[in-house]
Tab-separated table of N, CA, C and O in Angstrom:
chain	number	residue	atom	x	y	z
E	1	MET	N	147.533	60.101	14.932
E	1	MET	CA	148.038	58.964	14.195
E	1	MET	C	146.865	58.182	13.614
E	1	MET	O	145.816	58.027	14.241
E	2	VAL	N	147.082	57.695	12.407
E	2	VAL	CA	146.129	56.809	11.751
E	2	VAL	C	146.896	55.619	11.203
E	2	VAL	O	148.102	55.695	10.975
E	3	VAL	N	146.180	54.531	11.018
E	3	VAL	CA	146.734	53.382	10.313
E	3	VAL	C	145.859	53.145	9.102
E	3	VAL	O	144.647	52.966	9.219
E	4	GLU	N	146.500	53.216	7.952
E	4	GLU	CA	145.827	52.905	6.688
E	4	GLU	C	145.987	51.407	6.446
E	4	GLU	O	147.070	50.862	6.619
E	5	ILE	N	144.915	50.775	6.066
E	5	ILE	CA	144.956	49.352	5.733
E	5	ILE	C	144.781	49.249	4.224
E	5	ILE	O	143.703	49.546	3.694
E	6	HIS	N	145.857	48.889	3.529
E	6	HIS	CA	145.854	48.795	2.072
E	6	HIS	C	145.651	47.334	1.675
E	6	HIS	O	146.498	46.490	1.968
E	7	VAL	N	144.533	47.047	1.026
E	7	VAL	CA	144.201	45.689	0.601
E	7	VAL	C	144.197	45.669	-0.925
E	7	VAL	O	143.555	46.530	-1.554
E	8	PRO	N	144.902	44.710	-1.537
E	8	PRO	CA	144.874	44.629	-2.997
E	8	PRO	C	143.434	44.565	-3.505
E	8	PRO	O	142.613	43.811	-2.980
E	9	LEU	N	143.127	45.383	-4.481
E	9	LEU	CA	141.770	45.472	-5.013
E	9	LEU	C	141.563	44.349	-6.026
E	9	LEU	O	141.663	44.528	-7.239
E	10	LEU	N	141.319	43.166	-5.479
E	10	LEU	CA	141.117	41.967	-6.277
E	10	LEU	C	139.719	41.435	-6.040
E	10	LEU	O	139.224	41.459	-4.909
E	11	PRO	N	139.077	40.919	-7.082
E	11	PRO	CA	137.740	40.356	-6.897
E	11	PRO	C	137.792	39.073	-6.077
E	11	PRO	O	138.816	38.399	-6.015
E	12	ALA	N	136.684	38.781	-5.446
E	12	ALA	CA	136.561	37.534	-4.695
E	12	ALA	C	136.715	36.362	-5.652
E	12	ALA	O	136.342	36.449	-6.831
E	13	SER	N	137.266	35.284	-5.153
E	13	SER	CA	137.431	34.115	-6.019
E	13	SER	C	136.085	33.427	-6.215
E	13	SER	O	135.363	33.164	-5.261
E	14	GLY	N	135.757	33.206	-7.461
E	14	GLY	CA	134.545	32.466	-7.809
E	14	GLY	C	133.227	33.155	-7.549
E	14	GLY	O	132.258	32.478	-7.220
E	15	PRO	N	133.131	34.494	-7.710
E	15	PRO	CA	131.806	35.095	-7.500
E	15	PRO	C	130.859	34.699	-8.626
E	15	PRO	O	131.287	34.546	-9.766
E	16	PRO	N	129.592	34.512	-8.324
E	16	PRO	CA	128.630	34.195	-9.379
E	16	PRO	C	128.591	35.317	-10.419
E	16	PRO	O	128.814	36.477	-10.097
E	17	ASP	N	128.314	34.948	-11.669
E	17	ASP	CA	128.229	35.944	-12.737
E	17	ASP	C	127.246	37.040	-12.359
E	17	ASP	O	126.158	36.766	-11.849
E	18	GLY	N	127.672	38.279	-12.596
E	18	GLY	CA	126.801	39.417	-12.342
E	18	GLY	C	126.760	39.875	-10.899
E	18	GLY	O	126.105	40.866	-10.590
E	19	SER	N	127.444	39.175	-10.003
E	19	SER	CA	127.425	39.599	-8.609
E	19	SER	C	128.539	40.612	-8.351
E	19	SER	O	129.473	40.764	-9.138
E	20	TYR	N	128.435	41.305	-7.245
E	20	TYR	CA	129.434	42.289	-6.839
E	20	TYR	C	130.770	41.579	-6.650
E	20	TYR	O	130.860	40.635	-5.859
E	21	PRO	N	131.823	41.993	-7.356
E	21	PRO	CA	133.081	41.243	-7.312
E	21	PRO	C	133.922	41.462	-6.054
E	21	PRO	O	134.889	40.754	-5.837
E	22	PHE	N	133.538	42.429	-5.208
E	22	PHE	CA	134.347	42.746	-4.033
E	22	PHE	C	133.537	42.677	-2.732
E	22	PHE	O	133.511	43.629	-1.956
E	23	PRO	N	132.877	41.548	-2.450
E	23	PRO	CA	132.064	41.478	-1.230
E	23	PRO	C	132.891	41.623	0.046
E	23	PRO	O	132.372	42.014	1.090
E	24	TRP	N	134.183	41.347	-0.035
E	24	TRP	CA	135.045	41.478	1.137
E	24	TRP	C	135.134	42.926	1.618
E	24	TRP	O	135.358	43.161	2.811
E	25	ILE	N	134.911	43.906	0.736
E	25	ILE	CA	134.939	45.315	1.159
E	25	ILE	C	133.828	45.559	2.176
E	25	ILE	O	134.060	46.163	3.228
E	26	ASP	N	132.631	45.068	1.885
E	26	ASP	CA	131.514	45.228	2.821
E	26	ASP	C	131.793	44.492	4.123
E	26	ASP	O	131.458	44.989	5.210
E	27	ASP	N	132.410	43.311	4.034
E	27	ASP	CA	132.732	42.547	5.245
E	27	ASP	C	133.717	43.316	6.126
E	27	ASP	O	133.562	43.367	7.353
E	28	VAL	N	134.732	43.915	5.509
E	28	VAL	CA	135.712	44.696	6.279
E	28	VAL	C	135.032	45.915	6.897
E	28	VAL	O	135.242	46.220	8.083
E	29	GLU	N	134.218	46.615	6.124
E	29	GLU	CA	133.528	47.791	6.660
E	29	GLU	C	132.630	47.415	7.827
E	29	GLU	O	132.595	48.116	8.842
E	30	ASP	N	131.903	46.306	7.735
E	30	ASP	CA	131.057	45.846	8.840
E	30	ASP	C	131.906	45.523	10.067
E	30	ASP	O	131.545	45.888	11.191
E	31	PHE	N	133.025	44.840	9.858
E	31	PHE	CA	133.932	44.493	10.952
E	31	PHE	C	134.437	45.762	11.652
E	31	PHE	O	134.407	45.864	12.885
E	32	LEU	N	134.877	46.740	10.863
E	32	LEU	CA	135.402	47.972	11.450
E	32	LEU	C	134.310	48.770	12.155
E	32	LEU	O	134.545	49.352	13.221
E	33	LEU	N	133.117	48.802	11.590
E	33	LEU	CA	132.017	49.512	12.242
E	33	LEU	C	131.640	48.862	13.569
E	33	LEU	O	131.318	49.562	14.539
E	34	ASP	N	131.697	47.534	13.637
E	34	ASP	CA	131.440	46.841	14.903
E	34	ASP	C	132.464	47.263	15.948
E	34	ASP	O	132.115	47.527	17.105
E	35	LEU	N	133.735	47.327	15.561
E	35	LEU	CA	134.787	47.757	16.491
E	35	LEU	C	134.570	49.208	16.918
E	35	LEU	O	134.781	49.555	18.085
E	36	GLU	N	134.140	50.041	15.982
E	36	GLU	CA	133.900	51.444	16.306
E	36	GLU	C	132.737	51.587	17.290
E	36	GLU	O	132.814	52.355	18.255
E	37	GLU	N	131.675	50.828	17.061
E	37	GLU	CA	130.519	50.886	17.959
E	37	GLU	C	130.874	50.432	19.368
E	37	GLU	O	130.305	50.926	20.341
E	38	ARG	N	131.829	49.509	19.472
E	38	ARG	CA	132.284	49.050	20.798
E	38	ARG	C	133.253	50.039	21.440
E	38	ARG	O	133.617	49.882	22.595
E	39	GLY	N	133.715	51.022	20.664
E	39	GLY	CA	134.640	52.015	21.187
E	39	GLY	C	136.102	51.608	21.103
E	39	GLY	O	136.962	52.261	21.690
E	40	ASP	N	136.400	50.547	20.352
E	40	ASP	CA	137.780	50.070	20.248
E	40	ASP	C	138.631	50.949	19.338
E	40	ASP	O	139.821	51.145	19.595
E	41	VAL	N	138.056	51.430	18.249
E	41	VAL	CA	138.756	52.274	17.275
E	41	VAL	C	137.751	53.271	16.701
E	41	VAL	O	136.554	53.148	16.913
E	42	GLU	N	138.286	54.218	15.950
E	42	GLU	CA	137.441	55.104	15.159
E	42	GLU	C	137.770	54.843	13.697
E	42	GLU	O	138.934	54.694	13.329
E	43	VAL	N	136.722	54.770	12.890
E	43	VAL	CA	136.922	54.617	11.448
E	43	VAL	C	137.039	56.028	10.894
E	43	VAL	O	136.148	56.858	11.071
E	44	PHE	N	138.172	56.300	10.269
E	44	PHE	CA	138.458	57.629	9.743
E	44	PHE	C	137.969	57.693	8.315
E	44	PHE	O	138.616	57.176	7.405
E	45	ASP	N	136.801	58.286	8.117
E	45	ASP	CA	136.219	58.429	6.792
E	45	ASP	C	135.837	57.057	6.231
E	45	ASP	O	136.013	56.036	6.873
E	46	GLU	N	135.309	57.036	5.034
E	46	GLU	CA	134.942	55.782	4.390
E	46	GLU	C	136.125	55.247	3.611
E	46	GLU	O	136.974	56.006	3.146
E	47	GLY	N	136.167	53.929	3.455
E	47	GLY	CA	137.209	53.338	2.639
E	47	GLY	C	137.057	53.772	1.195
E	47	GLY	O	135.973	54.171	0.762
E	48	GLU	N	138.162	53.724	0.463
E	48	GLU	CA	138.088	54.076	-0.953
E	48	GLU	C	139.213	53.416	-1.731
E	48	GLU	O	140.242	53.049	-1.174
E	49	ASP	N	138.951	53.254	-3.039
E	49	ASP	CA	139.983	52.655	-3.877
E	49	ASP	C	141.030	53.710	-4.215
E	49	ASP	O	140.736	54.884	-4.357
E	50	ASP	N	142.270	53.253	-4.289
E	50	ASP	CA	143.401	54.104	-4.632
E	50	ASP	C	144.300	53.293	-5.557
E	50	ASP	O	145.188	52.569	-5.107
E	51	GLY	N	144.007	53.374	-6.842
E	51	GLY	CA	144.760	52.588	-7.815
E	51	GLY	C	144.431	51.118	-7.689
E	51	GLY	O	143.283	50.716	-7.811
E	52	ASP	N	145.442	50.318	-7.354
E	52	ASP	CA	145.242	48.867	-7.283
E	52	ASP	C	145.007	48.359	-5.862
E	52	ASP	O	145.104	47.165	-5.609
E	53	VAL	N	144.702	49.278	-4.929
E	53	VAL	CA	144.384	48.874	-3.552
E	53	VAL	C	143.109	49.564	-3.090
E	53	VAL	O	142.695	50.586	-3.641
E	54	TYR	N	142.499	48.977	-2.072
E	54	TYR	CA	141.372	49.606	-1.387
E	54	TYR	C	141.878	49.965	-0.010
E	54	TYR	O	142.518	49.140	0.659
E	55	VAL	N	141.630	51.198	0.429
E	55	VAL	CA	142.214	51.704	1.665
E	55	VAL	C	141.134	51.963	2.704
E	55	VAL	O	140.160	52.682	2.445
E	56	PHE	N	141.327	51.372	3.867
E	56	PHE	CA	140.509	51.625	5.048
E	56	PHE	C	141.407	52.353	6.041
E	56	PHE	O	142.603	52.049	6.127
E	57	ILE	N	140.862	53.286	6.817
E	57	ILE	CA	141.686	54.037	7.760
E	57	ILE	C	141.051	53.956	9.145
E	57	ILE	O	139.857	54.219	9.316
E	58	VAL	N	141.885	53.599	10.135
E	58	VAL	CA	141.433	53.536	11.519
E	58	VAL	C	142.324	54.435	12.377
E	58	VAL	O	143.491	54.655	12.075
E	59	THR	N	141.748	54.931	13.449
E	59	THR	CA	142.443	55.790	14.395
E	59	THR	C	141.770	55.601	15.756
E	59	THR	O	140.946	54.715	15.929
E	60	GLY	N	142.147	56.419	16.730
E	60	GLY	CA	141.463	56.379	18.018
E	60	GLY	C	142.034	55.402	19.016
E	60	GLY	O	141.410	55.126	20.034
E	61	ALA	N	143.210	54.858	18.748
E	61	ALA	CA	143.873	53.946	19.687
E	61	ALA	C	145.376	54.059	19.444
E	61	ALA	O	145.817	54.759	18.525
E	62	GLY	N	146.143	53.348	20.232
E	62	GLY	CA	147.587	53.349	20.061
E	62	GLY	C	148.010	52.542	18.845
E	62	GLY	O	147.233	51.765	18.291
E	63	GLU	N	149.263	52.733	18.456
E	63	GLU	CA	149.777	52.062	17.261
E	63	GLU	C	149.646	50.546	17.360
E	63	GLU	O	149.216	49.896	16.407
E	64	GLU	N	149.988	49.980	18.494
E	64	GLU	CA	149.919	48.527	18.659
E	64	GLU	C	148.503	48.014	18.462
E	64	GLU	O	148.273	47.016	17.775
E	65	GLU	N	147.535	48.716	19.045
E	65	GLU	CA	146.139	48.291	18.917
E	65	GLU	C	145.648	48.438	17.482
E	65	GLU	O	144.934	47.577	16.964
E	66	LEU	N	146.030	49.537	16.826
E	66	LEU	CA	145.590	49.757	15.453
E	66	LEU	C	146.210	48.743	14.498
E	66	LEU	O	145.544	48.258	13.575
E	67	LEU	N	147.466	48.389	14.738
E	67	LEU	CA	148.090	47.360	13.896
E	67	LEU	C	147.457	45.993	14.142
E	67	LEU	O	147.338	45.188	13.215
E	68	ALA	N	147.021	45.743	15.378
E	68	ALA	CA	146.319	44.490	15.667
E	68	ALA	C	144.999	44.434	14.904
E	68	ALA	O	144.619	43.391	14.357
E	69	VAL	N	144.291	45.567	14.843
E	69	VAL	CA	143.044	45.631	14.070
E	69	VAL	C	143.334	45.392	12.589
E	69	VAL	O	142.642	44.619	11.922
E	70	ALA	N	144.382	46.035	12.075
E	70	ALA	CA	144.751	45.854	10.669
E	70	ALA	C	145.070	44.395	10.381
E	70	ALA	O	144.683	43.855	9.337
E	71	SER	N	145.755	43.733	11.314
E	71	SER	CA	146.068	42.309	11.143
E	71	SER	C	144.804	41.468	11.106
E	71	SER	O	144.683	40.541	10.304
E	72	ARG	N	143.859	41.802	11.965
E	72	ARG	CA	142.595	41.063	11.974
E	72	ARG	C	141.844	41.251	10.660
E	72	ARG	O	141.244	40.311	10.144
E	73	VAL	N	141.886	42.470	10.117
E	73	VAL	CA	141.256	42.726	8.814
E	73	VAL	C	141.895	41.837	7.750
E	73	VAL	O	141.207	41.205	6.956
E	74	ALA	N	143.224	41.778	7.745
E	74	ALA	CA	143.937	40.993	6.729
E	74	ALA	C	143.598	39.512	6.804
E	74	ALA	O	143.713	38.805	5.805
E	75	MET	N	143.175	39.041	7.975
E	75	MET	CA	142.878	37.618	8.151
E	75	MET	C	141.395	37.280	7.997
E	75	MET	O	141.013	36.117	8.113
E	76	LEU	N	140.554	38.287	7.725
E	76	LEU	CA	139.133	38.005	7.532
E	76	LEU	C	138.945	37.126	6.301
E	76	LEU	O	139.660	37.272	5.300
E	77	PRO	N	137.983	36.204	6.344
E	77	PRO	CA	137.719	35.355	5.186
E	77	PRO	C	137.403	36.188	3.946
E	77	PRO	O	136.650	37.163	4.018
E	78	GLY	N	138.017	35.817	2.844
E	78	GLY	CA	137.748	36.480	1.573
E	78	GLY	C	138.608	37.693	1.277
E	78	GLY	O	138.635	38.160	0.141
E	79	VAL	N	139.319	38.223	2.292
E	79	VAL	CA	140.170	39.391	2.049
E	79	VAL	C	141.406	38.921	1.284
E	79	VAL	O	142.073	37.972	1.691
E	80	PRO	N	141.710	39.581	0.159
E	80	PRO	CA	142.871	39.166	-0.640
E	80	PRO	C	144.172	39.234	0.167
E	80	PRO	O	144.341	40.109	1.020
E	81	THR	N	145.084	38.330	-0.116
E	81	THR	CA	146.382	38.354	0.551
E	81	THR	C	147.209	39.516	0.015
E	81	THR	O	146.950	40.041	-1.064
E	82	GLY	N	148.200	39.895	0.802
E	82	GLY	CA	149.093	40.968	0.388
E	82	GLY	C	148.774	42.314	0.996
E	82	GLY	O	149.332	43.331	0.580
E	83	ALA	N	147.892	42.349	1.999
E	83	ALA	CA	147.552	43.618	2.644
E	83	ALA	C	148.751	44.156	3.428
E	83	ALA	O	149.564	43.388	3.942
E	84	VAL	N	148.830	45.472	3.494
E	84	VAL	CA	149.846	46.134	4.301
E	84	VAL	C	149.181	47.259	5.083
E	84	VAL	O	148.151	47.800	4.675
E	85	ALA	N	149.789	47.595	6.211
E	85	ALA	CA	149.360	48.754	6.985
E	85	ALA	C	150.367	49.863	6.743
E	85	ALA	O	151.551	49.611	6.540
E	86	VAL	N	149.884	51.088	6.764
E	86	VAL	CA	150.757	52.252	6.679
E	86	VAL	C	150.448	53.116	7.896
E	86	VAL	O	149.324	53.583	8.063
E	87	VAL	N	151.466	53.283	8.752
E	87	VAL	CA	151.328	54.127	9.937
E	87	VAL	C	151.587	55.556	9.478
E	87	VAL	O	152.664	55.875	8.975
E	88	SER	N	150.581	56.418	9.614
E	88	SER	CA	150.650	57.769	9.069
E	88	SER	C	149.964	58.730	10.046
E	88	SER	O	149.754	58.402	11.211
E	89	ASP	N	149.609	59.907	9.550
E	89	ASP	CA	148.805	60.817	10.360
E	89	ASP	C	147.684	61.390	9.505
E	89	ASP	O	147.712	61.287	8.280
E	90	ASP	N	146.702	61.985	10.168
E	90	ASP	CA	145.522	62.450	9.443
E	90	ASP	C	145.782	63.699	8.609
E	90	ASP	O	144.906	64.159	7.902
E	91	GLU	N	146.988	64.230	8.664
E	91	GLU	CA	147.341	65.394	7.857
E	91	GLU	C	148.043	65.008	6.553
E	91	GLU	O	148.366	65.875	5.747
E	92	ALA	N	148.309	63.721	6.343
E	92	ALA	CA	148.987	63.278	5.129
E	92	ALA	C	148.157	63.676	3.909
E	92	ALA	O	146.936	63.533	3.916
E	93	GLU	N	148.837	64.170	2.894
E	93	GLU	CA	148.149	64.669	1.719
E	93	GLU	C	147.687	63.575	0.773
E	93	GLU	O	146.861	63.806	-0.096
E	94	GLU	N	148.238	62.364	0.927
E	94	GLU	CA	147.815	61.251	0.090
E	94	GLU	C	148.057	59.949	0.837
E	94	GLU	O	148.748	59.918	1.857
E	95	PHE	N	147.463	58.883	0.321
E	95	PHE	CA	147.621	57.572	0.934
E	95	PHE	C	149.054	57.070	0.763
E	95	PHE	O	149.736	57.405	-0.189
E	96	GLY	N	149.468	56.239	1.710
E	96	GLY	CA	150.734	55.524	1.566
E	96	GLY	C	151.961	56.266	2.045
E	96	GLY	O	153.069	55.777	1.890
E	97	LEU	N	151.779	57.446	2.657
E	97	LEU	CA	152.922	58.203	3.166
E	97	LEU	C	153.126	57.857	4.631
E	97	LEU	O	152.411	58.334	5.499
E	98	GLY	N	154.055	56.995	4.894
E	98	GLY	CA	154.319	56.579	6.263
E	98	GLY	C	155.043	55.251	6.271
E	98	GLY	O	155.420	54.713	5.233
E	99	ARG	N	155.207	54.728	7.461
E	99	ARG	CA	155.911	53.459	7.637
E	99	ARG	C	155.007	52.309	7.251
E	99	ARG	O	153.885	52.182	7.743
E	100	ARG	N	155.493	51.428	6.385
E	100	ARG	CA	154.724	50.275	5.907
E	100	ARG	C	154.989	49.069	6.807
E	100	ARG	O	156.131	48.799	7.163
E	101	VAL	N	153.917	48.340	7.130
E	101	VAL	CA	153.991	47.155	7.972
E	101	VAL	C	153.243	46.033	7.257
E	101	VAL	O	152.034	46.146	7.022
E	102	PRO	N	153.937	44.931	6.894
E	102	PRO	CA	153.238	43.803	6.270
E	102	PRO	C	152.194	43.231	7.238
E	102	PRO	O	152.384	43.244	8.450
E	103	LEU	N	151.091	42.753	6.679
E	103	LEU	CA	150.035	42.165	7.502
E	103	LEU	C	149.882	40.688	7.179
E	103	LEU	O	150.040	40.296	6.028
E	104	PRO	N	149.541	39.877	8.150
E	104	PRO	CA	149.329	40.256	9.542
E	104	PRO	C	150.646	40.636	10.213
E	104	PRO	O	151.671	40.020	9.965
E	105	ALA	N	150.594	41.677	11.033
E	105	ALA	CA	151.778	42.201	11.728
E	105	ALA	C	152.303	41.156	12.694
E	105	ALA	O	151.546	40.391	13.293
E	106	GLY	N	153.606	41.120	12.820
E	106	GLY	CA	154.220	40.191	13.748
E	106	GLY	C	154.571	38.852	13.142
E	106	GLY	O	155.176	38.014	13.771
E	107	ASP	N	154.141	38.615	11.912
E	107	ASP	CA	154.478	37.339	11.243
E	107	ASP	C	155.759	37.483	10.470
E	107	ASP	O	156.161	38.496	10.048
């Protein structure tokens, strides 16, 4: 089982001219790598854009724990609102095939 974290691919609000418009992607990747180093989850491959969303994939724990991680990602400062989790498996042929869960989960 994997949980895909789909975040709307929107630029940060008010970035200085010429700066990277999506600094929140690096923040999410750093957050997930910290969790992986602690052994809480495994980051499944690198995140990537898929149309109008950026997708991060986590695995290595139960569904409840992975959805909790996805919720924490959605609440990180600078992450655009409207993120959803997709509960899927690592054999899915494309992103978004699975049960969708609005984030933060439980709200």
